[in-house]
Short mmCIF file of C-alpha atoms in Angstrom, two decimals:
data_model
loop_
_atom_site.label_atom_id
_atom_site.label_comp_id
_atom_site.label_asym_id
_atom_site.label_seq_id
_atom_site.Cartn_x
_atom_site.Cartn_y
_atom_site.Cartn_z
CA UNK A 1438 13.27 -172.37 146.30
CA UNK A 1439 9.84 -172.73 144.75
CA UNK A 1440 9.55 -171.30 141.27
CA UNK A 1441 6.25 -169.57 142.21
CA UNK A 1442 6.62 -166.46 144.38
CA UNK A 1443 5.15 -163.08 144.79
CA UNK A 1444 7.05 -159.59 144.95
CA UNK A 1445 4.48 -158.51 148.12
CA UNK A 1446 2.31 -161.45 149.85
CA UNK A 1447 0.50 -158.76 151.53
CA UNK A 1448 -1.28 -157.89 148.50
CA UNK A 1449 -3.02 -161.19 147.87
CA UNK A 1450 -6.39 -162.24 149.48
CA UNK A 1451 -6.15 -163.31 152.80
CA UNK A 1452 -7.99 -166.55 153.91
CA UNK A 1453 -10.47 -165.53 156.94
CA UNK A 1454 -9.69 -166.33 160.66
CA UNK A 1455 -11.14 -169.54 161.76
CA UNK A 1456 -14.45 -169.13 163.54
CA UNK A 1457 -14.66 -169.38 167.56
CA UNK A 1458 -16.50 -172.76 167.18
CA UNK A 1459 -14.17 -173.96 164.61
CA UNK A 1460 -12.67 -177.66 165.57
CA UNK A 1461 -8.65 -177.49 164.97
CA UNK A 1462 -7.83 -181.04 163.69
CA UNK A 1463 -5.63 -183.14 166.07
CA UNK A 1464 -2.70 -185.02 164.77
CA UNK A 1465 -3.10 -188.81 164.38
CA UNK A 1466 0.32 -189.99 163.06
CA UNK A 1467 3.51 -188.34 161.73
CA UNK A 1468 5.53 -190.67 159.46
CA UNK A 1469 9.03 -190.49 157.88
CA UNK A 1470 9.02 -191.40 153.85
CA UNK A 1471 12.07 -193.29 152.83
CA UNK A 1472 14.19 -192.87 149.85
CA UNK A 1473 14.05 -194.61 146.86
CA UNK A 1474 14.23 -194.78 142.98
CA UNK A 1475 11.75 -194.52 140.62
CA UNK A 1476 11.95 -195.02 136.41
CA UNK A 1477 15.33 -195.08 135.24
CA UNK A 1478 16.51 -194.04 138.52
CA UNK A 1479 15.62 -190.30 139.90
CA UNK A 1480 15.65 -190.07 143.35
CA UNK A 1481 12.26 -189.92 145.24
CA UNK A 1482 10.97 -190.07 149.02
CA UNK A 1483 7.91 -192.34 149.29
CA UNK A 1484 5.43 -189.80 151.07
CA UNK A 1485 2.65 -192.12 152.06
CA UNK A 1486 4.86 -195.56 152.75
CA UNK A 1487 3.69 -196.73 156.41
CA UNK A 1488 0.05 -195.14 156.43
CA UNK A 1489 -2.99 -197.11 156.11
CA UNK A 1490 -4.53 -196.75 152.55
CA UNK A 1491 -7.75 -196.16 154.40
CA UNK A 1492 -6.58 -193.36 155.91
CA UNK A 1493 -5.18 -192.06 152.43
CA UNK A 1494 -8.13 -192.75 150.49
CA UNK A 1495 -8.97 -191.08 147.92
CA UNK A 1496 -5.18 -190.76 147.44
CA UNK A 1497 -3.10 -194.18 146.72
CA UNK A 1498 0.53 -192.78 146.29
CA UNK A 1499 2.81 -189.70 146.04
CA UNK A 1500 6.40 -189.43 145.50
CA UNK A 1501 8.69 -185.96 146.41
CA UNK A 1502 11.06 -186.29 142.91
CA UNK A 1503 14.27 -184.57 144.31
CA UNK A 1504 15.17 -182.06 145.29
CA UNK A 1505 18.34 -182.68 143.47
CA UNK A 1506 20.98 -180.87 141.38
CA UNK A 1507 21.92 -182.83 138.26
CA UNK A 1508 25.27 -182.68 136.63
CA UNK A 1509 25.28 -182.53 132.92
CA UNK A 1510 24.19 -185.95 131.59
CA UNK A 1511 22.64 -187.52 134.87
CA UNK A 1512 18.73 -186.17 134.75
CA UNK A 1513 16.67 -189.35 134.46
CA UNK A 1514 13.20 -190.05 133.82
CA UNK A 1515 10.84 -193.01 133.03
CA UNK A 1516 10.16 -195.40 130.01
CA UNK A 1517 7.17 -195.76 128.47
CA UNK A 1518 4.60 -197.64 130.86
CA UNK A 1519 0.73 -198.14 131.20
CA UNK A 1520 -1.71 -197.10 133.65
CA UNK A 1521 -5.56 -197.67 134.20
CA UNK A 1522 -7.93 -196.96 136.77
CA UNK A 1523 -6.83 -193.61 138.26
CA UNK A 1524 -5.19 -190.28 137.90
CA UNK A 1525 -1.65 -189.05 138.11
CA UNK A 1526 -0.46 -185.61 139.12
CA UNK A 1527 2.57 -184.79 138.40
CA UNK A 1528 3.27 -181.12 140.07
CA UNK A 1529 7.10 -179.49 139.02
CA UNK A 1530 8.22 -176.84 141.92
CA UNK A 1531 11.84 -176.36 140.07
CA UNK A 1532 13.26 -177.92 136.96
CA UNK A 1533 11.42 -179.26 133.81
CA UNK A 1534 9.52 -182.33 132.75
CA UNK A 1535 8.17 -183.65 129.14
CA UNK A 1536 5.09 -185.67 129.11
CA UNK A 1537 3.62 -187.77 126.18
CA UNK A 1538 1.04 -190.27 125.95
CA UNK A 1539 -0.44 -192.85 123.31
CA UNK A 1540 -3.78 -190.89 123.85
CA UNK A 1541 -2.22 -187.82 122.20
CA UNK A 1542 -1.65 -185.94 125.59
CA UNK A 1543 1.52 -184.08 126.26
CA UNK A 1544 3.67 -181.24 126.91
CA UNK A 1545 6.41 -179.67 128.78
CA UNK A 1546 5.86 -178.60 132.39
CA UNK A 1547 8.11 -176.49 134.48
CA UNK A 1548 8.38 -174.18 137.47
CA UNK A 1549 5.25 -174.81 139.20
CA UNK A 1550 3.08 -176.09 136.37
CA UNK A 1551 1.13 -179.30 137.12
CA UNK A 1552 0.24 -182.04 134.39
CA UNK A 1553 -3.05 -184.07 135.38
CA UNK A 1554 -3.50 -186.95 133.76
CA UNK A 1555 -6.82 -189.24 133.95
CA UNK A 1556 -5.53 -192.42 132.93
CA UNK A 1557 -9.27 -193.81 133.30
CA UNK A 1558 -9.85 -197.01 131.02
CA UNK A 1559 -5.92 -197.20 130.24
CA UNK A 1560 -3.27 -195.65 128.28
CA UNK A 1561 0.58 -195.84 127.79
CA UNK A 1562 2.46 -192.75 128.77
CA UNK A 1563 6.30 -191.69 129.40
CA UNK A 1564 7.90 -188.83 131.81
CA UNK A 1565 11.41 -187.65 131.14
CA UNK A 1566 13.43 -184.34 131.37
CA UNK A 1567 13.76 -182.61 127.80
CA UNK A 1568 17.04 -183.20 126.12
CA UNK A 1569 18.56 -179.65 126.88
CA UNK A 1570 18.13 -180.26 130.34
CA UNK A 1571 19.82 -183.73 130.24
CA UNK A 1572 22.55 -182.11 128.43
CA UNK A 1573 22.94 -178.96 130.94
CA UNK A 1574 21.84 -180.51 134.02
CA UNK A 1575 20.32 -178.45 136.77
CA UNK A 1576 18.03 -178.14 139.76
CA UNK A 1577 14.89 -180.71 139.53
CA UNK A 1578 12.24 -181.13 142.54
CA UNK A 1579 8.65 -182.21 142.01
CA UNK A 1580 5.77 -184.34 143.51
CA UNK A 1581 3.97 -187.13 141.62
CA UNK A 1582 0.36 -188.04 143.48
CA UNK A 1583 -1.82 -190.61 142.40
CA UNK A 1584 -5.79 -190.21 142.88
CA UNK A 1585 -8.06 -192.80 143.00
CA UNK A 1586 -10.95 -193.40 140.75
CA UNK A 1587 -14.65 -194.53 141.74
CA UNK A 1588 -15.73 -197.57 140.20
CA UNK A 1589 -18.23 -195.94 137.86
CA UNK A 1590 -15.09 -193.95 136.27
CA UNK A 1591 -12.37 -196.23 136.08
CA UNK A 1592 -13.42 -196.62 132.60
CA UNK A 1593 -13.19 -192.76 131.47
CA UNK A 1594 -11.78 -192.16 128.33
CA UNK A 1595 -8.28 -190.94 128.84
CA UNK A 1596 -7.96 -186.98 129.51
CA UNK A 1597 -4.75 -184.64 130.14
CA UNK A 1598 -4.81 -181.30 131.80
CA UNK A 1599 -1.74 -178.86 131.25
CA UNK A 1600 -2.10 -176.43 134.21
CA UNK A 1601 0.15 -173.81 134.23
CA UNK A 1602 1.47 -172.02 137.36
CA UNK A 1603 0.16 -168.55 136.62
CA UNK A 1604 -3.06 -170.42 136.72
CA UNK A 1605 -2.96 -171.37 140.32
CA UNK A 1606 -4.97 -169.39 142.62
CA UNK A 1607 -2.44 -167.34 145.69
CA UNK A 1608 -3.66 -166.42 148.80
CA UNK A 1609 -2.06 -165.16 151.89
CA UNK A 1610 -2.97 -165.83 155.67
CA UNK A 1611 -4.38 -162.89 157.42
CA UNK A 1612 -0.93 -161.50 158.92
CA UNK A 1613 0.63 -162.48 155.73
CA UNK A 1614 2.91 -164.94 157.14
CA UNK A 1615 2.36 -168.04 154.21
CA UNK A 1616 1.97 -168.04 150.60
CA UNK A 1617 -0.99 -170.44 149.80
CA UNK A 1618 -0.90 -171.63 145.98
CA UNK A 1619 -4.10 -173.62 145.15
CA UNK A 1620 -3.66 -176.21 142.65
CA UNK A 1621 -6.99 -177.90 143.26
CA UNK A 1622 -9.86 -177.43 145.01
CA UNK A 1623 -11.23 -174.37 146.85
CA UNK A 1624 -9.74 -172.76 149.51
CA UNK A 1625 -12.00 -169.80 151.31
CA UNK A 1626 -13.64 -169.09 147.78
CA UNK A 1627 -10.81 -169.36 145.78
CA UNK A 1628 -10.65 -172.56 143.46
CA UNK A 1629 -7.46 -174.34 142.01
CA UNK A 1630 -7.43 -174.70 137.77
CA UNK A 1631 -7.22 -178.56 138.35
CA UNK A 1632 -10.83 -180.37 137.40
CA UNK A 1633 -11.09 -183.48 139.70
CA UNK A 1634 -13.44 -186.41 139.25
CA UNK A 1635 -12.86 -187.04 143.09
CA UNK A 1636 -13.72 -184.23 145.28
CA UNK A 1637 -10.39 -183.11 146.47
CA UNK A 1638 -7.93 -180.44 147.15
CA UNK A 1639 -4.30 -180.27 146.62
CA UNK A 1640 -2.19 -176.98 147.83
CA UNK A 1641 1.51 -175.97 148.18
CA UNK A 1642 2.14 -173.51 150.74
CA UNK A 1643 5.27 -171.72 152.09
CA UNK A 1644 5.16 -170.80 155.54
CA UNK A 1645 7.55 -167.76 157.19
CA UNK A 1646 9.56 -168.70 159.95
CA UNK A 1647 7.76 -168.39 163.16
CA UNK A 1648 4.27 -167.61 161.05
CA UNK A 1649 1.42 -170.00 161.77
CA UNK A 1650 -1.16 -170.93 158.97
CA UNK A 1651 -4.68 -172.17 160.03
CA UNK A 1652 -6.96 -172.95 157.29
CA UNK A 1653 -10.65 -174.03 156.90
CA UNK A 1654 -10.90 -177.49 155.74
CA UNK A 1655 -13.86 -179.65 154.87
CA UNK A 1656 -15.34 -181.78 157.41
CA UNK A 1657 -15.67 -184.50 154.88
CA UNK A 1658 -12.45 -184.68 153.46
CA UNK A 1659 -9.63 -186.12 155.04
CA UNK A 1660 -6.34 -184.21 155.75
CA UNK A 1661 -2.63 -184.76 154.80
CA UNK A 1662 0.23 -182.42 155.42
CA UNK A 1663 3.40 -183.49 153.78
CA UNK A 1664 6.89 -181.56 154.42
CA UNK A 1665 9.05 -180.42 151.23
CA UNK A 1666 11.37 -178.80 153.39
CA UNK A 1667 12.00 -176.86 156.53
CA UNK A 1668 10.97 -177.64 159.80
CA UNK A 1669 7.51 -176.72 161.99
CA UNK A 1670 4.90 -178.05 163.82
CA UNK A 1671 1.01 -179.49 163.02
CA UNK A 1672 -2.34 -179.42 164.49
CA UNK A 1673 -3.54 -178.03 167.56
CA UNK A 1674 -0.74 -180.19 169.75
CA UNK A 1675 2.09 -178.36 167.83
CA UNK A 1676 3.28 -181.74 166.85
CA UNK A 1677 7.06 -181.29 165.69
CA UNK A 1678 7.53 -181.99 161.82
CA UNK A 1679 10.48 -182.03 159.56
CA UNK A 1680 11.48 -182.20 155.66
CA UNK A 1681 10.27 -185.65 154.22
CA UNK A 1682 7.67 -186.38 157.01
CA UNK A 1683 3.51 -186.70 156.66
CA UNK A 1684 1.22 -185.60 159.04
CA UNK A 1685 -2.02 -187.19 158.88
CA UNK A 1686 -4.79 -185.48 160.55
CA UNK A 1687 -7.98 -186.31 162.44
CA UNK A 1688 -11.39 -185.19 162.19
CA UNK A 1689 -12.16 -181.21 162.51
CA UNK A 1690 -13.03 -178.01 160.67
CA UNK A 1691 -9.45 -176.27 160.08
CA UNK A 1692 -5.73 -177.36 159.75
CA UNK A 1693 -3.02 -175.54 161.47
CA UNK A 1694 0.56 -175.44 160.41
CA UNK A 1695 3.34 -173.44 161.88
CA UNK A 1696 7.09 -172.60 160.54
CA UNK A 1697 9.79 -172.98 163.36
CA UNK A 1698 11.22 -169.50 163.87
CA UNK A 1699 15.27 -171.09 163.10
CA UNK A 1700 15.30 -172.65 159.59
CA UNK A 1701 18.79 -173.83 158.36
CA UNK A 1702 20.27 -171.99 155.76
CA UNK A 1703 19.27 -174.32 153.12
CA UNK A 1704 15.67 -174.13 153.53
CA UNK A 1705 14.60 -170.33 154.57
CA UNK A 1706 11.04 -171.03 154.99
CA UNK A 1707 8.81 -174.42 155.72
CA UNK A 1708 7.27 -175.74 152.47
CA UNK A 1709 4.52 -178.06 152.49
CA UNK A 1710 1.74 -179.83 150.37
CA UNK A 1711 -1.71 -179.95 151.84
CA UNK A 1712 -3.92 -182.72 150.52
CA UNK A 1713 -7.66 -183.35 151.41
CA UNK A 1714 -10.62 -185.78 149.48
CA UNK A 1715 -13.81 -187.06 150.40
CA UNK A 1716 -13.13 -191.08 150.73
CA UNK A 1717 -14.56 -192.94 148.31
CA UNK A 1718 -14.85 -196.37 150.27
CA UNK A 1719 -14.74 -198.74 147.42
CA UNK A 1720 -12.42 -202.01 147.61
CA UNK A 1721 -9.26 -201.34 146.09
CA UNK A 1722 -7.23 -203.91 143.85
CA UNK A 1723 -3.65 -202.59 142.91
CA UNK A 1724 -1.34 -204.16 140.93
CA UNK A 1725 1.60 -202.37 139.68
CA UNK A 1726 0.30 -199.73 137.30
CA UNK A 1727 -3.20 -200.64 137.78
CA UNK A 1728 -5.74 -199.82 140.56
CA UNK A 1729 -9.20 -201.30 140.43
CA UNK A 1730 -11.65 -202.69 142.39
CA UNK A 1731 -11.12 -206.21 141.98
CA UNK A 1732 -8.05 -208.70 141.33
CA UNK A 1733 -9.66 -210.08 138.23
CA UNK A 1734 -10.13 -206.76 136.88
CA UNK A 1735 -6.13 -206.04 137.66
CA UNK A 1736 -5.37 -209.24 135.85
CA UNK A 1737 -7.53 -208.22 132.98
CA UNK A 1738 -5.62 -204.83 132.55
CA UNK A 1739 -2.08 -207.05 132.48
CA UNK A 1740 -3.92 -209.12 129.67
CA UNK A 1741 -5.27 -206.04 127.88
CA UNK A 1742 -1.80 -204.33 128.06
CA UNK A 1743 -0.14 -207.40 126.93
CA UNK A 1744 -2.20 -207.57 123.78
CA UNK A 1745 -1.75 -204.11 123.02
CA UNK A 1746 -5.08 -202.70 124.01
CA UNK A 1747 -3.74 -199.67 126.23
CA UNK A 1748 -1.91 -197.99 123.13
CA UNK A 1749 0.92 -198.19 121.24
CA UNK A 1750 3.83 -195.58 121.15
CA UNK A 1751 3.09 -193.21 118.96
CA UNK A 1752 5.23 -192.80 115.85
CA UNK A 1753 6.21 -189.34 116.42
CA UNK A 1754 7.88 -190.58 119.47
CA UNK A 1755 11.59 -189.50 119.46
CA UNK A 1756 14.10 -191.07 121.98
CA UNK A 1757 16.46 -188.75 123.50
CA UNK A 1758 19.75 -188.77 121.14
CA UNK A 1759 17.60 -190.52 118.32
CA UNK A 1760 16.22 -189.98 115.31
CA UNK A 1761 13.33 -191.73 114.80
CA UNK A 1762 9.99 -193.39 116.62
CA UNK A 1763 8.55 -196.68 117.37
CA UNK A 1764 5.27 -198.16 117.25
CA UNK A 1765 6.18 -201.00 119.15
#
């Protein structure tokens, strides 16, 4: 159950009905996300696997983290690792994560919060559940999205945005059948709190059983819908889609998503993440945690990391269960 809800969805601003000449985007493909493990062993679904990078542009990678109910001692995160050349967006639907980086950014995010980190020219960071959550266990569910940066902005000074759940713009459809949380970008004149270098939109919508959501979408943006939970249809042709699947849309003016009337008892509604962005259309050279324009730039990033040029672990860092920090 998503943490961000409202008592009366009908009191929210409404997304207007599409115009008679607006083109409903067709669905080009539906792919299933394979399961895997990330960091120290937390379970993920690789949402973009099997989709051509040119169709994802400006997006690079997305993991659905969980949904998992951890027993005490089980919650896991990542170790310290570097990034350069792109942005990481961590959205926590349920649970809690803490972040720290070598550039001074950091904090805890929980229950609908978003951590937006612009790695730019490079840094080190770590993401992990707080020590109290490790001790107690509990529900954890979230997403991490990688957004590319254009060549002219790959060397930006690192930046950190702490976006709280209450800052998201909340909207509904004309019949009140969907709750839409705008995290970044704009929908029907309402803007999300995320500040982006690459023009894009990111939204989380809960669509009630039997309801249909039709959202205006910029023609110069691509369009992706990933199902977090539940089942329904996408596009003008009502293509079936279910949990763990990604729909890639063709050109047009609007996106259509509908929830099946019958959902299972674990998922009372259809929950989806909607993504769109203006393609950068530049060469992509990708090596592990670095995304640049040429292979030589990626190799230089690895060399800079080995030389300590991407930062050092802050002396204030305290490992879980430890008493001191490290500058290694």
